[in-house]
Amino acid sequence: MSRPFRKILVANRGEIAVRILRSCRDLGIETVAVYSEADRNSLHVRYANEARLLGPPAPSESYLRIDRILEIAKETGAEAIHPGFGFLAENAAFARAVTEAGFAFIGPPPASMEVMGDKLASRAAMVAAGVAVVPGTTEPLADAAAALKTANEVGYPVMLKASAGGGGKGIRVVRSADEIEAAFTTASGESLSAFGDGRMYIEKFLERPRHVEVQILGDQHGKVIHVGERECSIQRRHQKLIEEAPCTVVDDATRAKMGAMAVAAAKAVDYFSAGTVEFLWSNGEYYFLEMNTRIQVEHAITEEVYGVDLIAWMIRIAAGEKLTLPDNLTPRGHAFEVRLNAEDPDMGFVPSLGTIQDLRIPGGPGVRVDSAMYRGMEVTPYYDSMLAKLITYGSDREQARRRMLRVLQELFVGGVKTSASLALQILQTPEFIAGDYDTGFLEAWRESDPETSREVDDDFEEVAALVAAMHRHHSAHQNALQFAGDADSSLSPWVAADRFKRLGKGVRS
Amino acid sequence: MKYFVKMAHADFEVDLTDLGNGHYSLKIGDRVIEADFHAVDAHGQYACLLDGRSYAASIAEQDSQTLDVTIGGESFSAHAQDERERTAGELATARPVAEVIKASMPGIVVSLTVSPGDVLQEGQAVGILEAMKMQNEVSAPHGGVVAEVMVETGQAVDSGQVLIRLESASDE
């Protein structure tokens, strides 16, 4: 197996940096990590072969410093740069700067990123390519009469949206023609007084929409395939919490059609590398929402049900290799992902900062944990709150779901609060068990102030109280004897392997 | 030894008898539970048997009395005091609370818009904290006059840290 590159720089941090480093290791590629002053001890720094300081913790002074990243790439002799997700991943100027400096950018071409990054331009490109978009207007409506005309064409119910709208202001759902004029006048007026802009758009209102997205993979020789869909409707404030693949409402025929549409969308902008075409799904219809021109957080569930390493393919494609996967891949089994965030669900999801004093990572059949956590890790306020991704695989949906319940019970993160307990509750709701949920589910469910339904009868609160009492008693007696436990994480196995190799005992394949 | 444990939904009074070697007899209401309780490490992991049912429990201390207890993937906040602490606590809460504005979450101080001498209304915004791309407004829990601003813009603060000291009511 030839190596696509000799050395890659990973311009990111946290879980995704570790994930990319792992694929590099699998491919026998040397790695360079970059880090901010807050991340000196991070796992990605320790897992890489080389590591260089970017600057102070603030992203604008570290992970967003294009000049520093290119400088380090030159110094270390890296051949390619992987941006991960977030930070510079969808920054076309960065992608261009990377290529112009003579490195390979492990991602899509900048021109594709630019089109897909612009709401109006991407919509126009999709319409031209015959991809279904949410029916509606892209130009502001002249008046109520124009609104009526468009609404009649689009079909009811429709949504009137203020161009400057936000926070629910300037938005009206209209269910019949006789409501249009009044709704237009009030929504436009509301927006004018709140935002100083009364311009209105119209869009088909989708009942119980689901967020279903299709993974695509394309090479630099014109081949684009789809790697199935992911269901990502469990969201809070547009942040995904739990994802699954495949989607329970997508059958084989729909998958083939959606997949073909996603491939057409990618081809329309001459896309290559990995990308995701997001659709809104409602009552069996689906419409293009946007395309994410990067690897996504939830890519791992696709990897599990399709048996492919998407990051490895991104690397190979960036090196100019041909995509050799067949274009009729079929999913096998079912996978779930839970995003483990450092936040306190009981306190309105405020970030939970602190030191991870203790850590128990789940294991066993069908379990994959993509994580950047380690004992002693400081969770700082500077970056995203995602600590890890918990992924389970099963031969069917119920097996994968039950494995996730087990994973969430086995996991322990001491010292910071996480979203694990919330995920555990969601996974046990009748709606989730049935796969019958939409993007509004989580907010509605939380507002209903649900009683947690659990399979275990034990009164865990009482158990916790007893444990707390015994802990107090135990600590009081141990205080005199207390010694500092050895909290040091040992050397990363990779670093250890490298040391071994340098002693001349290891063999590089 | 009695312990008073406050949980989210109920308060528990646990009468604990230490039988040695990690064995305890726990009286709770009119029930007696036989417990076998062992620390697995020095980081708050316990192997716990209650009348033979097994629980893997983990405890993170917020302070010596406030504990985050995790059992079977569920987290509970417990406030546990012995008799002496409970008596002391009752005395302490009888004292008036300090006149301060605290950080509602850990984070970076993005801005503080007040200076000493400013008169604040209840609910008035006094600044913004940011953590993990989330901004939260800090507002005055009650009216008052700013005595001292304790932190600077750009500074990292802990949850509950005092940001602003108000002149106490008795100064008025």
XYZ file of C-alpha atoms in Angstrom, chain A residues 13-358:
346
model
C -7.857 20.370 18.003
C -9.896 18.081 20.230
C -11.769 14.989 19.160
C -11.652 15.616 15.390
C -7.895 16.229 15.433
C -7.402 12.899 17.200
C -9.782 11.219 14.739
C -7.762 12.506 11.756
C -4.447 11.574 13.367
C -5.766 8.035 13.791
C -6.492 7.631 10.079
C -3.052 9.060 9.301
C -1.537 6.429 11.570
C -3.542 3.729 9.847
C -2.172 4.938 6.516
C 1.409 5.169 7.786
C 1.524 8.949 7.422
C 3.607 11.149 9.725
C 1.634 13.846 11.516
C 2.047 17.415 12.722
C -0.277 18.803 15.374
C -0.766 22.489 16.071
C -1.967 23.800 19.393
C -2.815 26.885 21.380
C -1.342 27.704 24.777
C -4.482 26.224 26.370
C -3.962 22.882 24.608
C -0.331 22.052 25.339
C -1.276 18.825 27.153
C -4.063 17.839 24.785
C -4.378 14.378 23.370
C -3.942 15.570 19.784
C -0.569 17.060 20.690
C 0.534 13.828 22.335
C -0.808 11.579 19.559
C 1.002 13.408 16.757
C 4.622 12.843 15.718
C 5.374 16.556 15.856
C 3.607 19.476 17.487
C 3.990 23.248 17.166
C 2.570 26.121 19.184
C 0.220 28.454 17.329
C -0.317 31.145 19.934
C -2.599 32.265 22.786
C -5.856 30.400 23.538
C -8.305 32.669 21.666
C -9.095 31.005 18.294
C -8.338 34.256 16.441
C -4.804 34.068 17.838
C -4.321 30.339 17.319
C -6.482 27.928 15.317
C -7.644 30.662 12.926
C -4.112 31.956 12.190
C -3.725 30.990 8.532
C -0.251 32.567 8.357
C 1.069 30.601 11.340
C -0.407 27.325 10.115
C 1.247 27.723 6.699
C 4.524 28.719 8.329
C 4.475 25.578 10.473
C 3.582 23.430 7.463
C 6.681 24.790 5.689
C 8.939 24.341 8.704
C 7.871 20.761 9.295
C 7.826 19.694 5.665
C 4.162 18.686 5.687
C 2.698 17.923 2.272
C -0.983 18.325 3.039
C -3.285 20.053 5.548
C -6.517 18.661 6.979
C -8.761 21.373 8.467
C -11.145 19.066 10.412
C -14.470 20.784 11.106
C -15.157 24.220 12.556
C -12.346 26.815 12.625
C -10.998 27.093 9.026
C -12.743 24.037 7.552
C -15.198 25.975 5.377
C -13.021 28.992 4.756
C -12.416 29.118 1.000
C -9.656 31.714 1.442
C -7.784 29.268 3.670
C -8.205 26.408 1.197
C -6.886 28.691 -1.539
C -3.940 29.895 0.561
C -3.009 26.292 1.346
C -2.931 25.304 -2.322
C -1.152 28.472 -3.390
C 1.552 27.809 -0.801
C 2.146 24.450 -2.467
C 0.351 22.109 -0.048
C -2.565 19.809 -0.745
C -5.803 20.873 0.956
C -7.629 17.828 2.314
C -11.115 18.983 1.446
C -13.203 20.268 -1.424
C -12.148 22.852 -4.031
C -12.507 26.468 -2.804
C -14.912 27.376 -5.623
C -17.381 24.662 -4.520
C -17.107 25.916 -0.946
C -17.918 29.445 -2.045
C -21.060 28.519 -3.959
C -22.368 26.213 -1.228
C -21.488 28.732 1.478
C -23.834 31.323 -0.024
C -27.538 30.704 0.643
C -28.862 32.334 -2.521
C -26.085 31.135 -4.843
C -26.379 27.535 -3.654
C -30.168 27.601 -4.000
C -29.866 28.919 -7.555
C -27.247 26.279 -8.409
C -29.459 23.523 -7.004
C -32.538 24.704 -8.902
C -30.438 24.719 -12.085
C -29.245 21.177 -11.355
C -32.795 19.941 -10.841
C -32.400 19.406 -7.089
C -35.611 19.960 -5.091
C -35.467 23.032 -2.874
C -38.065 24.194 -0.364
C -40.627 25.899 -2.644
C -40.833 29.655 -2.157
C -39.366 32.999 -3.180
C -35.762 34.093 -3.208
C -36.614 37.739 -3.939
C -38.550 39.856 -1.415
C -42.304 40.011 -2.036
C -43.594 43.327 -3.388
C -46.852 43.358 -1.411
C -49.654 41.235 0.030
C -51.035 40.543 -3.443
C -47.685 39.117 -4.562
C -47.640 37.014 -1.392
C -51.079 35.608 -2.211
C -50.045 34.756 -5.754
C -46.870 32.935 -4.642
C -48.646 31.153 -1.782
C -51.237 29.803 -4.209
C -48.425 28.454 -6.412
C -46.430 26.943 -3.545
C -49.450 25.342 -1.872
C -50.606 25.716 1.727
C -49.529 25.784 4.467
C -46.879 28.417 3.794
C -44.542 30.338 6.035
C -44.157 34.091 5.727
C -40.654 35.025 6.835
C -39.219 38.475 7.427
C -35.877 38.888 5.715
C -34.455 40.451 8.882
C -36.469 38.192 11.187
C -35.237 36.406 14.233
C -36.390 35.090 17.577
C -39.786 34.175 16.161
C -40.541 37.790 15.198
C -41.817 38.426 11.701
C -42.783 34.805 11.076
C -46.329 33.599 10.352
C -47.665 30.221 9.317
C -50.545 30.666 6.915
C -52.903 27.767 6.271
C -55.307 29.230 3.715
C -55.583 32.008 1.107
C -57.944 34.189 3.158
C -55.365 34.540 5.953
C -52.557 35.821 3.720
C -53.252 39.536 3.605
C -53.633 39.997 7.372
C -50.600 37.813 8.088
C -48.450 39.702 5.571
C -49.394 43.086 7.044
C -48.786 42.158 10.688
C -45.586 40.170 10.103
C -44.129 42.857 7.854
C -45.075 45.566 10.355
C -43.638 43.556 13.234
C -40.347 43.147 11.416
C -40.266 46.802 10.402
C -40.673 47.986 13.981
C -38.324 45.359 15.455
C -35.562 45.360 12.850
C -36.256 48.402 10.665
C -36.773 46.115 7.656
C -40.190 44.992 6.498
C -39.142 42.840 3.526
C -40.879 39.463 3.428
C -40.239 36.075 1.846
C -42.515 33.104 1.459
C -41.637 29.451 1.891
C -43.595 26.222 1.989
C -44.270 25.316 5.602
C -43.062 21.810 6.342
C -45.024 19.895 8.961
C -42.948 17.880 11.415
C -39.732 18.291 9.423
C -36.882 15.869 9.913
C -33.256 16.706 9.290
C -31.952 13.978 6.995
C -28.567 14.368 5.359
C -26.704 12.397 2.734
C -22.984 11.720 2.879
C -21.204 12.039 -0.423
C -17.683 11.224 -1.489
C -16.126 12.335 -4.748
C -12.672 12.135 -6.301
C -10.774 14.565 -8.518
C -11.564 12.495 -11.602
C -15.289 13.203 -11.691
C -16.591 10.222 -9.735
C -19.094 11.055 -6.980
C -20.969 8.484 -4.886
C -23.348 8.743 -1.951
C -22.727 6.835 1.262
C -26.288 6.826 2.563
C -28.166 9.098 4.900
C -28.061 10.138 8.529
C -31.010 11.203 10.645
C -30.118 14.233 12.790
C -33.448 15.568 14.065
C -32.642 15.392 17.771
C -31.493 18.994 18.077
C -31.452 21.764 20.599
C -31.096 25.282 19.221
C -29.903 23.800 15.915
C -27.200 21.805 17.700
C -27.445 18.104 16.998
C -27.356 15.857 20.051
C -28.128 12.338 18.817
C -27.804 11.022 15.279
C -28.545 7.696 13.673
C -27.973 5.866 10.423
C -29.892 4.761 8.514
C -32.952 6.992 8.954
C -36.061 5.079 10.022
C -38.332 6.728 7.425
C -36.023 6.288 4.432
C -36.544 3.055 2.504
C -34.240 1.646 -0.176
C -36.047 3.361 -3.046
C -36.033 6.748 -1.283
C -32.379 6.284 -0.357
C -31.501 5.715 -3.992
C -33.425 8.838 -5.060
C -32.099 11.072 -2.284
C -28.608 9.732 -2.907
C -28.851 10.513 -6.615
C -30.056 14.018 -5.763
C -27.124 14.550 -3.392
C -24.696 13.334 -6.053
C -26.282 15.730 -8.569
C -25.939 18.577 -6.055
C -22.237 17.806 -5.576
C -21.590 17.448 -9.303
C -23.331 20.763 -9.983
C -20.553 22.552 -8.101
C -17.680 20.275 -9.284
C -17.279 18.920 -5.791
C -14.708 16.423 -4.598
C -13.653 15.082 -1.167
C -16.233 14.282 1.543
C -19.321 16.441 1.897
C -22.839 16.371 3.250
C -26.039 17.397 1.514
C -28.674 18.308 4.072
C -32.359 17.780 3.349
C -35.529 18.699 5.164
C -37.847 15.691 5.062
C -41.564 16.090 5.591
C -44.353 13.605 4.862
C -42.281 11.672 2.358
C -41.097 14.772 0.492
C -37.585 16.134 0.867
C -35.939 19.386 -0.061
C -32.334 20.588 -0.284
C -31.409 22.697 2.724
C -27.675 23.274 2.389
C -24.420 21.503 1.727
C -21.693 21.246 4.319
C -18.374 21.303 2.535
C -16.379 19.447 5.169
C -16.267 16.246 7.167
C -19.031 16.333 9.767
C -19.110 15.502 13.446
C -21.500 12.607 12.852
C -19.523 10.976 10.028
C -18.672 8.003 12.246
C -22.165 6.449 12.114
C -21.893 6.331 8.326
C -18.486 4.685 8.680
C -20.015 2.055 10.960
C -22.934 1.049 8.727
C -20.977 1.244 5.476
C -17.622 -0.048 6.682
C -15.611 2.804 5.166
C -13.046 5.197 6.619
C -14.222 8.574 5.304
C -11.203 10.478 6.618
C -8.824 8.054 4.941
C -10.729 8.564 1.699
C -10.485 12.353 2.056
C -6.727 11.975 2.354
C -6.439 9.615 -0.622
C -8.652 11.836 -2.756
C -6.585 14.912 -1.889
C -3.530 13.021 -3.124
C -5.286 12.501 -6.459
C -6.164 8.843 -5.972
C -9.212 7.401 -7.673
C -12.263 6.573 -5.574
C -12.488 2.796 -5.875
C -15.637 2.274 -3.781
C -18.635 0.967 -5.765
C -21.433 3.469 -6.365
C -24.144 1.190 -5.018
C -22.989 0.747 -1.430
C -25.675 -0.590 0.907
C -25.951 -0.025 4.655
C -25.515 -2.915 7.041
C -27.058 -2.770 10.530
C -27.672 0.417 12.463
C -25.561 2.992 14.293
C -26.199 5.731 16.834
C -24.061 8.650 17.913
C -24.409 10.665 21.095
C -22.443 13.888 21.341
C -20.940 14.218 24.765
C -20.830 17.913 25.595
C -19.395 19.592 28.670
C -22.575 21.266 29.786
C -25.062 21.087 32.590
C -28.506 19.966 31.343
C -30.021 20.847 34.716
C -28.802 24.438 34.480
C -30.120 25.273 31.026
C -27.106 23.754 29.273
C -24.594 26.328 30.525
C -21.042 25.223 29.811
C -19.495 23.105 32.518
C -15.819 23.846 32.930
C -13.282 22.198 35.182
C -10.861 19.315 35.377
C -11.735 15.771 34.397
C -10.677 14.071 37.608
C -11.866 10.632 36.725
